[in-house]
Amino acid sequence: MSGSSNPLTPDELRRINAYWRACNYLSVGMIYLRDNPLLREPLKPAHIKNRLLGHWGSDPGQSFIWVHLNRLIKKYDLSAIFVSGPGHGAPATLANSYLEGRYTEVYADCTQDDKGMLRLFQQFSFPGGLGSHCTPETPGSIHEGGELGYSVSHAFGAAFDNPDLIVACCVGDGEAETGPLATSWHSNKFLNPITDGAVLPILHLNGYKIANPTILARISHEELECLFKGYGYTPYFVEGNDPELMHQKMAEVMERCVVEIRAVQEKCRKSGVAERPRWPMIVLRSPKGWTGPKEVDGHKVEDFWRAHQVPVSDPVTNPKSLAIVEQWLRSYKPEELFDAKGSLQPELASLAPEGMRRITANLHANGGKLCVPLDLPRFQDYAVEVKVPASTYSSPTGVLATFLRDVMKRNMTNFRVFGPDETASNKLQGIYSASNKTWMAEIKPEDADGTEISTNGRVMEMLSEHTLEGWIEGYALTGRHGLFSTYESFVHVIDSMFNQHCKWLESCKKVLTWRAPIPSINLLITSLVWRQDHNGFTHQDPGFLDVVCNKNPDVVRVYLPPDANCLLSVGDHCLRSRDYFNVIVADKQPHLNFLDMDAAVKHCAKGVGIWNFASTDEGTEPDVVLACAGDIATMETLAAASILREKFPDLRVRFVNVVDLFKLQGADEHPHGLTDRDFDSLFTTDRPVIFNFHSYPSLVHKLIYKRTNHENFHVRGYKEKGNINTPLELAIVNEVDRYSLCMQVIDRVHRLSKTGAHVKEWLKDMSFEAVQYAHREGWDPVEIRDWVWPAKK
């Protein structure tokens, strides 16, 4: 788009360009200066930081977007936030936050004068100061941008159910090469113009990454335009390098986009008909390192990859380089931008919005301030009746779905459920009676027959775990609640996103009192390893828990509820929590109901406990402790306890079940951890403990390595053995089955190792026959499939 009109008056153009120069000056100052912030004396090596860190290349383009967004916020009284995809360009966001005054409100030592400016410069990328990305310490940020690929999904997550919000999302052209970003463009097929806000993506084509050109910057204009039209957008192009011409183009195009967004919303909201428009987006093609040095030591810098980070690397030791930095800084004419005290000139300061309309003060970027607690029904009302432990079967997630259905009904503007094409597969389809799946693309007549999609749905399904995780993070960061369910084997797709969000939460909880607590991310891992008999080996990987347990104990929780009633209790607890990443592991297939609701609530509140009905130690020192964590692991351990009770009536067995995995860790290492005294009272100080674990055995050893009785813990779990197995056969090959557990007890209890030979042979025979039966019949024997805890004789 050429943009022939000039929407800015000469005075508006002069002031907007001056404000932009101020942003750029502050950005350069943050990277280089430790003294002489306004260049009121000639620049000296002593004024330069000893270690130069930061990213300059995307800063001018991001601030360019920002100043034009400010203009429209004031003209149309918009509520808007800014997502910085190239988040390593934090100097731009920090500069704008400082000029808006919000930074000073949060950090009082960074006053609006030369002393405060110097403090800002000294903090940036400096030990004990600020990071070089849009970290949680940055007012107005909901997206750090350290790991690239999630800006668009975060932006749409923020826009869902925020009908008055516009999220301006700057997408770096390097970031645009990532898989997560590529899929997230499809988020526009899920945005409802009636109930949701809007996202204005701005693809910033500055042409280069760290040391390479970017793909989208090197394809033709026609190909690029067709790409985004194919994604369903209307792309507008702002291209050039002359600031005055570019300001006029950007002012025209960005205003056109805002007007189009408002027109679409007004039309749909008046008619009550939600249609998917071709939402506008902007392609901003401007030089990398715009307004910086054009050349250094004979090498091209501006509009080239050398502008990416620190364009001039040796000003402390090289007088020529020092002169280049000084000339660069003085080119912005700071004496015109700041008054004698070092404050932004009033005529420029007036360009920024006021109060909560400032981008960095918008409460949506501090979502805990807007958070409305969920109106939750009594989870006890959804209980499975359990008259006798382990005598009936239910699908845990199927039961949970009835609870989530009513959670949805009571919270139709601040609760959503997310999942990659698996809501029904994961037995959560009961939610559909409260709300269908969101779908703004074509709906065919035959979809009425069970597809469960509608324009006003609240169940978010897309076959991209990255996009879904980005959505729920953006949704939670802006103060709303959700649950994300996914297959266990492929939850690893979001490993790094999980890492990034946990680091965000950790920073917020530890050092940032001004950020209000936000709803937790609740991740339901289901379709578990032990019931992947039809999908086979590729779908058998419970290792996400290892990733989780590496994170700071203040922000992660892991729950392995053994049955449906425990899952209800855990689910309610997690939905009420704040500032955690909760991981819930529960299978979807029918499983035994072990505890009635009262017992389940008590058990989950403790996190770990003895099951008296399965124990025979009767308050005495046990011969062996049978411990377990996970629904399938619990069933097999309980079956082992039944066999041992029959074969060795005088054996004193203590049965311990773990719901809260971090109970295993020491109280000095995790806030949920048991004290050594409590741990020893459960697991003893010297008796063998056969621990049947849902995931990899090494994780339990990692958690308990400092415990008194660690050397007597014998952990069984997944050992990377599997194929197209029946449930029992898969358990047998990994030695987590009832027969293998009993043989472990015989081997570990000294007196049984001498007297249990006949029973051990019988156990081996049973195991062999079970495998043979599976290979012959294709499933497990009925006495295994329908096993229940034996009634008392």
mmCIF file of N, CA, C and O in Angstrom, residues 11 70 171 266 294 388 482 585 624 658 692 720 750 753 772:
data_model
loop_
_atom_site.group_PDB
_atom_site.id
_atom_site.type_symbol
_atom_site.label_atom_id
_atom_site.label_comp_id
_atom_site.label_asym_id
_atom_site.label_seq_id
_atom_site.Cartn_x
_atom_site.Cartn_y
_atom_site.Cartn_z
ATOM 1 N N ASP A 11 2.754 19.673 12.555
ATOM 2 C CA ASP A 11 3.105 19.711 13.969
ATOM 3 C C ASP A 11 2.998 18.321 14.601
ATOM 4 O O ASP A 11 3.850 17.940 15.415
ATOM 5 N N ASN A 70 -0.018 4.774 20.343
ATOM 6 C CA ASN A 70 -0.372 5.795 21.329
ATOM 7 C C ASN A 70 -1.332 6.823 20.738
ATOM 8 O O ASN A 70 -2.308 7.228 21.383
ATOM 9 N N VAL A 171 5.428 -9.035 15.518
ATOM 10 C CA VAL A 171 6.008 -10.349 15.219
ATOM 11 C C VAL A 171 7.348 -10.126 14.521
ATOM 12 O O VAL A 171 7.408 -9.519 13.450
ATOM 13 N N GLU A 266 -18.659 -3.774 15.543
ATOM 14 C CA GLU A 266 -19.954 -3.095 15.669
ATOM 15 C C GLU A 266 -21.023 -3.815 14.847
ATOM 16 O O GLU A 266 -22.156 -4.020 15.318
ATOM 17 N N LYS A 294 25.397 3.629 10.007
ATOM 18 C CA LYS A 294 25.238 2.965 8.712
ATOM 19 C C LYS A 294 26.402 2.030 8.424
ATOM 20 O O LYS A 294 26.248 1.035 7.712
ATOM 21 N N VAL A 388 -17.787 -50.023 48.805
ATOM 22 C CA VAL A 388 -16.679 -50.929 49.121
ATOM 23 C C VAL A 388 -15.481 -50.499 48.282
ATOM 24 O O VAL A 388 -15.609 -50.333 47.063
ATOM 25 N N GLY A 482 -8.464 -21.488 33.126
ATOM 26 C CA GLY A 482 -8.616 -22.520 32.112
ATOM 27 C C GLY A 482 -8.033 -23.847 32.537
ATOM 28 O O GLY A 482 -7.357 -23.968 33.567
ATOM 29 N N VAL A 585 -2.135 -35.860 36.558
ATOM 30 C CA VAL A 585 -1.975 -37.070 35.757
ATOM 31 C C VAL A 585 -3.134 -38.009 36.087
ATOM 32 O O VAL A 585 -3.230 -38.508 37.213
ATOM 33 N N VAL A 624 7.021 -54.912 55.197
ATOM 34 C CA VAL A 624 7.274 -54.289 53.903
ATOM 35 C C VAL A 624 6.258 -53.175 53.687
ATOM 36 O O VAL A 624 5.125 -53.252 54.189
ATOM 37 N N VAL A 658 0.441 -42.183 47.167
ATOM 38 C CA VAL A 658 0.913 -40.799 47.026
ATOM 39 C C VAL A 658 0.087 -40.089 45.959
ATOM 40 O O VAL A 658 0.005 -40.554 44.817
ATOM 41 N N ASN A 692 5.701 -48.514 43.422
ATOM 42 C CA ASN A 692 5.231 -48.652 42.049
ATOM 43 C C ASN A 692 4.826 -47.274 41.543
ATOM 44 O O ASN A 692 3.885 -46.654 42.053
ATOM 45 N N GLU A 720 10.855 -47.977 29.252
ATOM 46 C CA GLU A 720 10.999 -47.876 27.795
ATOM 47 C C GLU A 720 10.833 -49.234 27.128
ATOM 48 O O GLU A 720 11.556 -49.568 26.174
ATOM 49 N N HIS A 750 13.386 -60.644 54.148
ATOM 50 C CA HIS A 750 14.391 -61.695 54.367
ATOM 51 C C HIS A 750 13.769 -63.065 54.584
ATOM 52 O O HIS A 750 14.176 -64.065 53.970
ATOM 53 N N SER A 753 12.393 -64.688 51.403
ATOM 54 C CA SER A 753 13.373 -65.144 50.418
ATOM 55 C C SER A 753 13.761 -66.601 50.653
ATOM 56 O O SER A 753 14.257 -67.280 49.763
ATOM 57 N N GLN A 772 1.051 -65.106 27.380
ATOM 58 C CA GLN A 772 0.607 -66.044 26.359
ATOM 59 C C GLN A 772 -0.861 -65.807 26.000
ATOM 60 O O GLN A 772 -1.244 -65.853 24.828
#
